[in-house]
Coordinates of C-alpha atoms in Angstrom, one line a residue:
X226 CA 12.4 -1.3 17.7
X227 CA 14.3 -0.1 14.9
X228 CA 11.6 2.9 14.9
X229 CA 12.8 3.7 18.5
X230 CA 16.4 4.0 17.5
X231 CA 16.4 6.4 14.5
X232 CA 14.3 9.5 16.3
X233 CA 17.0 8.1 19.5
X234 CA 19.9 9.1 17.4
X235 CA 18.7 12.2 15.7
X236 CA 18.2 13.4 19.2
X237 CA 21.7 12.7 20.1
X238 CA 22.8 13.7 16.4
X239 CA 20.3 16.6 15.6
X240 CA 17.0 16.4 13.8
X241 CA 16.1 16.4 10.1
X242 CA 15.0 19.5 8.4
X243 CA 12.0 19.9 6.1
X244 CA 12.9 21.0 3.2
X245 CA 10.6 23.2 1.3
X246 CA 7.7 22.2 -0.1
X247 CA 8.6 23.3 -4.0
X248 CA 12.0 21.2 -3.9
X249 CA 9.7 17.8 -3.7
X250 CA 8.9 19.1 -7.7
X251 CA 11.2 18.0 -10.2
X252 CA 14.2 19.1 -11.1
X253 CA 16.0 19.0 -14.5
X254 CA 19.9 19.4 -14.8
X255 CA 22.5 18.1 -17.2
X256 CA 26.1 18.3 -17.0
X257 CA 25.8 20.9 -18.5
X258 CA 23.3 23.9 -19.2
X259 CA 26.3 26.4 -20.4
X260 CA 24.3 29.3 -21.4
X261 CA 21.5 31.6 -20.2
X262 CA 19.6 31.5 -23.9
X263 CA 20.3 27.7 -22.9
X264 CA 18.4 27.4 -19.9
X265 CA 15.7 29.6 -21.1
X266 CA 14.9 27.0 -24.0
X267 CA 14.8 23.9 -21.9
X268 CA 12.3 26.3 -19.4
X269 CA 10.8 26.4 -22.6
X270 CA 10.5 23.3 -23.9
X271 CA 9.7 22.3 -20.3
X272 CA 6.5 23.6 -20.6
X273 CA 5.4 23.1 -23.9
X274 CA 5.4 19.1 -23.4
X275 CA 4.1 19.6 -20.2
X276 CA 6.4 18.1 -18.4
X277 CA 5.7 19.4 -14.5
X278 CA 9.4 20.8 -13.1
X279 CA 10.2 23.3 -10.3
X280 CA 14.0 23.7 -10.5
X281 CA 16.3 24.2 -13.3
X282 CA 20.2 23.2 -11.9
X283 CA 23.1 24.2 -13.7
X284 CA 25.9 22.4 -13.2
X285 CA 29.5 23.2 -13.9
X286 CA 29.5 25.5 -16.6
X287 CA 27.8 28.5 -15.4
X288 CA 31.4 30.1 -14.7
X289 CA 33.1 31.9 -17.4
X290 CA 35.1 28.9 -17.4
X291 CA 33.3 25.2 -16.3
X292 CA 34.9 24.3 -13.2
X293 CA 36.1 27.4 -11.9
X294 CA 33.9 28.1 -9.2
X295 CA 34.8 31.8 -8.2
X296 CA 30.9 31.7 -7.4
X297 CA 30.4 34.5 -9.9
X298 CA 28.3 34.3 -13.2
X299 CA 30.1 34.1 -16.5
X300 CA 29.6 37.3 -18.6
X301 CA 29.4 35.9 -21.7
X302 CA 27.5 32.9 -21.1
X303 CA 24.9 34.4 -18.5
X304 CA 25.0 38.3 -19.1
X305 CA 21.6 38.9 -17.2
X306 CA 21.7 36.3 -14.4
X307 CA 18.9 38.5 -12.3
X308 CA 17.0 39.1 -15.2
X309 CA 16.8 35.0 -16.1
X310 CA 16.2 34.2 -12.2
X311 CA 13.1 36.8 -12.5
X312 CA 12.0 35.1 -16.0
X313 CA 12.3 31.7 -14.5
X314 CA 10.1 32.5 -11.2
X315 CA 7.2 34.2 -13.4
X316 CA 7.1 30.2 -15.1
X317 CA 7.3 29.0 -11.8
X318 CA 11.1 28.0 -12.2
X319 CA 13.7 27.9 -9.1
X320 CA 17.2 27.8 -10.2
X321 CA 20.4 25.7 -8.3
X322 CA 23.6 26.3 -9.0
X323 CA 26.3 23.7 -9.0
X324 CA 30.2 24.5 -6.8
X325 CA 32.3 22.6 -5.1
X326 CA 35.3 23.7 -2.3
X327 CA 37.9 24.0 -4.7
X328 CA 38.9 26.8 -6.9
X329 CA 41.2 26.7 -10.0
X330 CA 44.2 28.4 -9.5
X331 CA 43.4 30.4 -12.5
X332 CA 40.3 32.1 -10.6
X333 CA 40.6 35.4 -8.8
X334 CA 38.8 34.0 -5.6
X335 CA 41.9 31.3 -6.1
X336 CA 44.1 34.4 -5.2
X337 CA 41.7 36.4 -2.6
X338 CA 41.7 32.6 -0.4
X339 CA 45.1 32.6 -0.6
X340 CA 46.0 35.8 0.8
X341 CA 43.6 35.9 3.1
X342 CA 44.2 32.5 4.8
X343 CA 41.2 30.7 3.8
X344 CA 42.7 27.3 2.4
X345 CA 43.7 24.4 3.4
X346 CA 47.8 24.2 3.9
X347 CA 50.3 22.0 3.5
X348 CA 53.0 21.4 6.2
X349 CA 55.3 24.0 4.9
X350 CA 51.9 26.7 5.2
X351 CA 51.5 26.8 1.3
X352 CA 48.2 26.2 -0.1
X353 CA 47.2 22.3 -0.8
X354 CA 46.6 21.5 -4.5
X355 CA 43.5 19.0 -5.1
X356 CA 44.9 17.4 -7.9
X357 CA 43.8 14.4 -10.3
X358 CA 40.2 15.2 -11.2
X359 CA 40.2 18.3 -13.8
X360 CA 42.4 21.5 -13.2
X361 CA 44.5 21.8 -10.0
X362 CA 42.4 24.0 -7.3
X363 CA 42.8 24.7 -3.7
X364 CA 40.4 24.2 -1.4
X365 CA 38.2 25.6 1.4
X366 CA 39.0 25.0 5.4
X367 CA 36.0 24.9 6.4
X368 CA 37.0 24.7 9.6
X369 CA 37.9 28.3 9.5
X370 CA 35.5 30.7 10.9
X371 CA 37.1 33.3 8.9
X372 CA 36.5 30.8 5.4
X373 CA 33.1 30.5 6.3
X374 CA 32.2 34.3 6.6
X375 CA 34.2 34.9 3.5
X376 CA 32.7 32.5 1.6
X377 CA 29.2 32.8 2.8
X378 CA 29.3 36.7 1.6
X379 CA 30.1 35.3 -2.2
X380 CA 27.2 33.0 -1.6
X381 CA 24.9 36.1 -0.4
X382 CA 24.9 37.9 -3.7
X383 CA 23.9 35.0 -5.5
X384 CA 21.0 34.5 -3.6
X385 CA 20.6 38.3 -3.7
X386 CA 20.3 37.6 -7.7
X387 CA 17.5 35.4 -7.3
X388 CA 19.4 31.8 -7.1
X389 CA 17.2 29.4 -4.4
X390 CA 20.1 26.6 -4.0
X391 CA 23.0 25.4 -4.1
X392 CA 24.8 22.0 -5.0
X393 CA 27.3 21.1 -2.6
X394 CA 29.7 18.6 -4.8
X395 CA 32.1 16.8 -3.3
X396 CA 33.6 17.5 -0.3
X397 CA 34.5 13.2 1.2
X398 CA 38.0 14.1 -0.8
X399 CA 39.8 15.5 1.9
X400 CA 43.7 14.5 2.2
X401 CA 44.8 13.6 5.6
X402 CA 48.4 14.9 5.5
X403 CA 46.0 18.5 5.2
X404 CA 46.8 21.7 7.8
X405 CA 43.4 22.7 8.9
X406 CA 42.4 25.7 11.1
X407 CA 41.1 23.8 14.2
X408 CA 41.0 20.4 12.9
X409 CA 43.8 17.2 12.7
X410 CA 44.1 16.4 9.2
X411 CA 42.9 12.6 9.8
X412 CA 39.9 13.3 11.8
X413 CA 38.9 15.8 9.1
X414 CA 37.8 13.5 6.4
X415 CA 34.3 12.7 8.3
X416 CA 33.9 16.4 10.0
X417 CA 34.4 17.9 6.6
X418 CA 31.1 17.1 5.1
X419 CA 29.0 18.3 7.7
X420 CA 30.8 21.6 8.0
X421 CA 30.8 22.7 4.3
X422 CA 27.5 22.0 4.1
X423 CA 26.5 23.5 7.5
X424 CA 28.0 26.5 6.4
X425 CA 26.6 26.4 3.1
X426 CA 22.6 25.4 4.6
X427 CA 23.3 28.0 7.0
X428 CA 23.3 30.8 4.5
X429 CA 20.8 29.8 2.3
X430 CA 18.2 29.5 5.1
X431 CA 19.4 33.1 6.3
X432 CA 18.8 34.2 2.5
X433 CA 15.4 32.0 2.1
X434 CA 14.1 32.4 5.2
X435 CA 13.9 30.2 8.1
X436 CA 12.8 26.6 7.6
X437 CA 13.3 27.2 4.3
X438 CA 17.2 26.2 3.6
X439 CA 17.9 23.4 1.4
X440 CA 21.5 22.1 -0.2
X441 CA 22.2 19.3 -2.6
X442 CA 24.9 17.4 -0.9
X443 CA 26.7 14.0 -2.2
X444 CA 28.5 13.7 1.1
X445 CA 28.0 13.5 4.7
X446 CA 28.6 12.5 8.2
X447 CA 26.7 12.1 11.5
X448 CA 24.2 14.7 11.6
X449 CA 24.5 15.9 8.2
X450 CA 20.7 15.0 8.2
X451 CA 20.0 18.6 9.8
X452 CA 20.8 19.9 6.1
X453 CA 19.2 18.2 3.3
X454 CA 18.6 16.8 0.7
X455 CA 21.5 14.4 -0.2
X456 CA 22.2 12.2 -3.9
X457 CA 23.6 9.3 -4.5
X458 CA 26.4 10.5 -6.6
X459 CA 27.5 9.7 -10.0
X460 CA 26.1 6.5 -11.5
X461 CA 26.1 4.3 -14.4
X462 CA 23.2 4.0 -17.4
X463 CA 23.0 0.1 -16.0
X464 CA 20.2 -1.7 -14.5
X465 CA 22.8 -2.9 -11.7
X466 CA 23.1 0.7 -11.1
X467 CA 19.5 1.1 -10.8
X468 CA 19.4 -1.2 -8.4
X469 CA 21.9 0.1 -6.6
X470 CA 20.4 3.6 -5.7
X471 CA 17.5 1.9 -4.4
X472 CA 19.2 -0.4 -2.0
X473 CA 21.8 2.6 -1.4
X474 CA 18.5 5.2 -0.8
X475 CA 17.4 2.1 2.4
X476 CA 20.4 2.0 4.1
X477 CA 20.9 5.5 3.7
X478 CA 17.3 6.3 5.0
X479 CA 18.3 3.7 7.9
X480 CA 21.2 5.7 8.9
X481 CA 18.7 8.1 9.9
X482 CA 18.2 10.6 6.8
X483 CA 14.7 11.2 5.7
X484 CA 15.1 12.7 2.3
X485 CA 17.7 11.5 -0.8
X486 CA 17.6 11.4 -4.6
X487 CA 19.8 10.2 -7.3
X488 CA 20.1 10.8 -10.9
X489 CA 17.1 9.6 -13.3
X490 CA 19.1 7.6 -16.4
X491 CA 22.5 7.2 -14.6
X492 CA 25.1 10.4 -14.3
X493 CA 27.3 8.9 -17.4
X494 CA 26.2 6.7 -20.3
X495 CA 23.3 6.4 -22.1
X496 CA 20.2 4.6 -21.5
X497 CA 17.9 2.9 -23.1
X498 CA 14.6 4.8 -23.5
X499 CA 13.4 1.7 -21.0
X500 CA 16.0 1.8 -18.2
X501 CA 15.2 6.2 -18.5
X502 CA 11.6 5.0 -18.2
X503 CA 12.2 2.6 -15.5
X504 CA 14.4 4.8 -13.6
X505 CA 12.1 7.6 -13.7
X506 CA 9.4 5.2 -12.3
X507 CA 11.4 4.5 -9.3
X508 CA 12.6 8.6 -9.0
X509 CA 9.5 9.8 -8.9
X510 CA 8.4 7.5 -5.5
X511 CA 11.6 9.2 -3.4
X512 CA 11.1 12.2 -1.9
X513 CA 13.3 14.4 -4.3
X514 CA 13.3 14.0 -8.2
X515 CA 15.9 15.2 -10.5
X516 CA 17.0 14.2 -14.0
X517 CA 20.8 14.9 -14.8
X518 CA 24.2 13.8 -16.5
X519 CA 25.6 13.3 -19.6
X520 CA 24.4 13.0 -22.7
X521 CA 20.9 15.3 -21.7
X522 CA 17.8 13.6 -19.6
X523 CA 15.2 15.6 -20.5
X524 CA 12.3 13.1 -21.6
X525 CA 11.8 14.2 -24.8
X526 CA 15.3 12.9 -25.8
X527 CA 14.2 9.4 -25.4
X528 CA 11.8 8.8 -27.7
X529 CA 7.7 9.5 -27.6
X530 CA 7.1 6.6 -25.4
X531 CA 9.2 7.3 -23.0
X532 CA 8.1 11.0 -22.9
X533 CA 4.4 10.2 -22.7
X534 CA 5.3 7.4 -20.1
X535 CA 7.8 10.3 -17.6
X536 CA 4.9 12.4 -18.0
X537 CA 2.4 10.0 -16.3
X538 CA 4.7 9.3 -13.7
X539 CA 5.4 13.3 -13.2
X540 CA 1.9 13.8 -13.6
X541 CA 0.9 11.3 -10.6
X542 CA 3.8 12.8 -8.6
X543 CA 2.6 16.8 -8.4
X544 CA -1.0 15.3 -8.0
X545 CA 0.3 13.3 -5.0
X546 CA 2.0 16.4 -3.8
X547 CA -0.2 16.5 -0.4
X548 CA 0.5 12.8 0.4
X549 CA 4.0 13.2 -0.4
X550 CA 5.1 17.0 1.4
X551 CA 2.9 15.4 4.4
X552 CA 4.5 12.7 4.7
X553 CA 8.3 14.8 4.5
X554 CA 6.6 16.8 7.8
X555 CA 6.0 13.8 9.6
X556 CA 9.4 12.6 8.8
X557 CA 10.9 15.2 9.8
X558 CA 9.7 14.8 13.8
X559 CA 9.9 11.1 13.3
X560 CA 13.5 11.2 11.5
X561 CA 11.9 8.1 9.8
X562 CA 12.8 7.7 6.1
X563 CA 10.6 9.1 2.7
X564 CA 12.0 5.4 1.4
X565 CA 11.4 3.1 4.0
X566 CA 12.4 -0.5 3.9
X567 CA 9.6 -3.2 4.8
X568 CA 11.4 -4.9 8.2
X569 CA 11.0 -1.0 9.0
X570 CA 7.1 -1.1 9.2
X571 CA 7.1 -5.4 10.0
X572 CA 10.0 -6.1 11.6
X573 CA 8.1 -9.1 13.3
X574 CA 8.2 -10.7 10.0
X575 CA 10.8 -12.1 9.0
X576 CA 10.1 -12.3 4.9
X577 CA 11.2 -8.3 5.3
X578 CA 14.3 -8.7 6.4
X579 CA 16.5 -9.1 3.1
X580 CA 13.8 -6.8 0.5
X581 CA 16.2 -4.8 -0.9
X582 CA 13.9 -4.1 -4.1
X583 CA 11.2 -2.7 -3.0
X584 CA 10.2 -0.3 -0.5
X585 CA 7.3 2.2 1.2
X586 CA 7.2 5.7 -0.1
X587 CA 5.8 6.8 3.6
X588 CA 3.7 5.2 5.3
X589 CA 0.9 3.9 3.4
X590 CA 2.5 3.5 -0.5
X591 CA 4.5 0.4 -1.5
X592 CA 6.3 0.6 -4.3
X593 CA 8.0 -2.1 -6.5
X594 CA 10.4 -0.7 -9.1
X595 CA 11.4 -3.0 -12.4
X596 CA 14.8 -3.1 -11.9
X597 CA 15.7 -5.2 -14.9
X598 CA 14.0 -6.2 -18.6
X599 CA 11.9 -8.7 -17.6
X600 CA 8.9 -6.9 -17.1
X601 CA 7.4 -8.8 -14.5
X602 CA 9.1 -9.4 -10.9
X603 CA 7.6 -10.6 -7.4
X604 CA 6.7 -8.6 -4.8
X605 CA 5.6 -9.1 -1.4
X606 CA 2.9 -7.8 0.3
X607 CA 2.9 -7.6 4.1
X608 CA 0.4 -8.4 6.6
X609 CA -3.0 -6.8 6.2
X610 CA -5.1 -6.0 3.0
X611 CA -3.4 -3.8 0.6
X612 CA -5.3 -2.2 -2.7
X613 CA -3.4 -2.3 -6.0
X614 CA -3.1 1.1 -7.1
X615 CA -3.6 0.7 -10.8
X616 CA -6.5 -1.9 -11.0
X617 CA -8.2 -1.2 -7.6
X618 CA -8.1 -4.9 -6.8
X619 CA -8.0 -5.8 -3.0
X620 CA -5.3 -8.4 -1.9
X621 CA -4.7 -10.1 1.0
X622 CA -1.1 -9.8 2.6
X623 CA 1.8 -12.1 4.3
X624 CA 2.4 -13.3 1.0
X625 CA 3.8 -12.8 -2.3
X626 CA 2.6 -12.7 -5.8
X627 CA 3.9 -12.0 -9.5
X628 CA 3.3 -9.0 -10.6
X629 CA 3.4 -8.1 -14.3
X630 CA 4.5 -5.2 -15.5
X631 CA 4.6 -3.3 -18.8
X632 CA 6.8 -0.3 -19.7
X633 CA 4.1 2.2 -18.5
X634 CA 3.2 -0.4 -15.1
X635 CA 5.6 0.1 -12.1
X636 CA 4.0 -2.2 -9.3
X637 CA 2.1 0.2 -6.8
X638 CA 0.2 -0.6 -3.8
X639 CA -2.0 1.6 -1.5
X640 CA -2.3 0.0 2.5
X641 CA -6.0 -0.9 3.0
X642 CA -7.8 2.2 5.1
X643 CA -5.6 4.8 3.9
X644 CA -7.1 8.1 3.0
X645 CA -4.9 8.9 -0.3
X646 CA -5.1 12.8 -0.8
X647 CA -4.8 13.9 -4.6
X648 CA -4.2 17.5 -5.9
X649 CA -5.3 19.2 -9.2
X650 CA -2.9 18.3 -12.2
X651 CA -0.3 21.0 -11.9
X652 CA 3.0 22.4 -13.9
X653 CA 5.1 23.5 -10.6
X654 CA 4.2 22.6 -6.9
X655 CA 1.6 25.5 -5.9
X656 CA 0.4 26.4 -9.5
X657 CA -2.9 26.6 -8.4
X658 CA -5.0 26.4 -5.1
X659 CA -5.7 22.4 -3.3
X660 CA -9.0 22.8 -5.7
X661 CA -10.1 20.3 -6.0
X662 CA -8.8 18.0 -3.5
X663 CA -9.5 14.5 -3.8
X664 CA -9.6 11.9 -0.9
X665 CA -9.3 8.3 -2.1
X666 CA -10.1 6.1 0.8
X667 CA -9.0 3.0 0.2
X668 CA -10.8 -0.3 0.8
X669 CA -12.0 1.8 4.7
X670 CA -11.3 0.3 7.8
X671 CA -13.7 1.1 10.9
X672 CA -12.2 4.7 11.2
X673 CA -9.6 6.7 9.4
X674 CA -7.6 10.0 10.1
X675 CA -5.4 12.2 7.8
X676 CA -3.4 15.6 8.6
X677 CA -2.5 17.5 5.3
X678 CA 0.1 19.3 5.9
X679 CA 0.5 22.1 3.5
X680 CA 3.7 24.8 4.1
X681 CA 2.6 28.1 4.9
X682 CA -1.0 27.5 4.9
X683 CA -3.2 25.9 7.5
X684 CA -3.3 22.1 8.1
X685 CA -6.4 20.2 7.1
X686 CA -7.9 17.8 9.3
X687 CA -9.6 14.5 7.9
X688 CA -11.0 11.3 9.4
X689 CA -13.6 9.1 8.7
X690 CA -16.3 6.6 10.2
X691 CA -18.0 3.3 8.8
X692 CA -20.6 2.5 9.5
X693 CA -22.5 -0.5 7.5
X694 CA -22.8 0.5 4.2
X695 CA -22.9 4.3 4.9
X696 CA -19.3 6.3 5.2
X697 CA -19.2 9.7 7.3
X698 CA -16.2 11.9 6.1
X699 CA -15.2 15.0 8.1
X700 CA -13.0 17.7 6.0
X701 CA -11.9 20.9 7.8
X702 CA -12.0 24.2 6.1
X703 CA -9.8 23.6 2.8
X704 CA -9.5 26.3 -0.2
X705 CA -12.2 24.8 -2.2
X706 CA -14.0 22.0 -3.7
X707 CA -13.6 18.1 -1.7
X708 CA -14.2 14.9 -3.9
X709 CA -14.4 11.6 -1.9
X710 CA -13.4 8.5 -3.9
X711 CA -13.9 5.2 -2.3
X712 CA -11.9 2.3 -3.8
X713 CA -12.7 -0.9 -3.3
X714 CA -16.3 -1.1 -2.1
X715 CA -19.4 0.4 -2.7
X716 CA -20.2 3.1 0.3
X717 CA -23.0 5.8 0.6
X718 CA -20.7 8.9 1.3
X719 CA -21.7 11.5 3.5
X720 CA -19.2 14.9 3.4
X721 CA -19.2 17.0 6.3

């Protein structure tokens, strides 16, 4: 079965890490934040709408000139980078930092690579120019041992200032007529990716701690899936883009990568306050969230609605944080996918084989994105009984149906028997204790079992029996008050 293969070839091609817990919180970027008085507003701002967020990424400008990447803070636009990374942590901030392998030959890191060997070379043993997208640069072999430990030093002190990622740009635009350390230059172009951002992981979780590195990569090869998360890339403000992340976030997940994200509103354009709202529907049900491009993303910018509408979907996300960092754990020893295509889960049924549109968001949520203006759109629900999550209405499955679907409606359905475990309301992933934790069981089968996985902290063990109209619950120690919810039927509850 196609859930044979995947955890077949992660074994051959390594196994998915976990990223930490706080990365599955939002995070807000735009190309980009240029200033540290800059970032400290939209922190600000952040949390006076209430808009839950964990990182703030700064993109390209965070050099003392944008795109220069000598991996050192501009003076004058960030004169207290520690200061702001220990500002930002007391709000319950994390901070990522954009780069890419290429240095202007303008920066003094341009100079230091040179001399010391650490580029790639033409034939003639002068440094290769990357050329055609913003100033000329060189760029990094990583492929040199030498590179790596040079480069992963520069990375050191910006973790030693407080910085808890970094965006690996680029790195698929590697030219084959290239002079690499240990490398041909035409099998390079697929080993790059997972090298730069092996090295770059590498440091991070040294830095971090172990189990706790993280990149943000756009490219990658077999086994790049050992160091997460990976985007989309740069898209459009178009529905047909829309569309395409989904479909691209499938196949990708198919290719045996758990965790992706892509950029809420497009990377370039500008969207309608209903394609934001729309797209932010569908970004909040992958397993990382981030708003980001050109002109800004934040959710105020688009209008009340859409504001009030982001905030309901953020809202529902950090409150489904113990579903959704339990579900990453699981993924990550069954190198199954956060966005999982239906013929995944029913590959007996043929109706799954060609959904491209909608998907499950683990293993008991299906989700069914508006990917257009229409405002309604069919959906298909599998085999079984599944629970609309919005109106609590039971349906049957193996069929489909129209669902409509209002600007603040994104089709969700919740697999009949699942036990659905809800957080408090919260501003930034671990804000506050699991108090109190809610268990919605929905529409309960004969018995039902739940592991909440929760970092650092101690599983908690769940399960429940039917029986008649009376339903036995069993919770393991957990830091404070349990509410049971039963959706769909009328149950005498009995919490143990």
């Amino acid at each position: 079965t196609l859930k044979e293969i995947l955890p077949g070839y992660t074994a051959v091609t390594g196994n998915p890490a976990v990223p930490p817990k706080w990365s599955f919180g939002l995070w807000m970027a735009r190309i980009s934040y240029s200033t540290q008085k800059q970032v400290e507003k939209v922190a600000a701002d952040l949390r006076k709408h209430q808009i839950p967020c964990d990182v703030i990424h700064i993109d390209t400008d965070w050099y003392e000139n944008d795109w220069e990447c000598d991996l050192k803070f501009g003076k004058s636009k960030f004169p207290n980078p520690s200061d702001l990374m220990t500002e930002l942590r007391e709000q319950g901030f994390r901070v990522s930092l954009w780069q890419w392998p290429n240095m202007m030959l303008t920066s003094p890191m341009y100079k230091e690579g040179r001399e010391g060997g650490y580029l790639v070379k033409k034939a003639n043993g002068e440094p290769y120019h990357f050329t055609g997208f913003g100033p000329d640069a060189g760029m990094l072999d990583y492929s040199n041992p030498e590179t790596v430990a040079w480069v992963k030093e520069k990375f050191r002190d910006l973790f030693r200032q407080g910085v808890a990622a970094i965006k690996t740009d680029f790195g698929e635009g590697l030219p084959p007529d290239g002079v690499y350390h240990s490398v041909p230059g035409e099998s390079m172009h697929n080993l790059y990716p997972l090298l730069y951002n092996e090295a770059v992981f590498g440091v991070t979780e040294e830095m971090v701690g172990e189990s706790k590195g993280i990149v943000w990569s756009r490219s990658a090869w077999a086994g790049s899936q050992r160091y997460p998360v990976h985007w989309s890339g740069d898209g459009v403000a178009r529905y047909e883009d829309l569309a395409c992340v989904l479909r691209a976030a499938l196949s990708f997940g198919l290719s045996g990568f758990p965790f992706y994200s892509h950029d809420i509103g497009g990377f370039s354009g500008v969207p309608s306050p209903e394609l934001y709202v729309r797209w932010a529907q569908l970004g909040m049900f992958g397993s990382h969230v981030r708003c980001h491009g050109a002109p800004p993303r934040e959710p105020w910018a688009y209008g009340a609605e859409a504001e009030r509408i982001f905030r309901q979907y953020d809202d529902l996300r950090y409150r489904l944080m113990p579903y959704i960092y339990s579900e990453a754990v699981k993924c990550g020893y069954t190198s199954l996918p956060m966005m999982r295509p239906l013929v995944l889960d029913y590959q007996d049924d043929p109706n799954t084989y060609t959904i491209d549109d909608q998907f499950l968001f683990g293993s008991s949520l299906l989700v069914a994105p508006i990917l257009d203006e229409t405002n309604q759109r069919r959906v298909y629900l599998p085999e079984g009984e599944w629970v609309n999550f919005w109106s609590k209405e039971i349906l049957s499955g193996g069929k489909w149906l129209t669902a409509d679907a209002p600007l603040d409606i994104m089709p969700l359905y919740v697999k009949a028997g699942t036990i659905l475990p809800l957080g408090p309301k919260m501003q930034y992933v671990d804000e506050r204790p699991l108090d109190p934790l809610t268990l919605e069981i929905h529409a309960p089968a004969a018995t039902g079992q739940l592991t909440i996985h929760d970092e650092d902290r101690p599983d908690i063990e769940v399960s429940y029996r039917r029986e008649g109209d009376k339903l036995h619950v069993d919770v393991s120690d957990t830091p404070g008050q349990v509410n049971v919810v039963v959706v769909g039927e009328a149950l005498q509850v009995f919490v143990s």
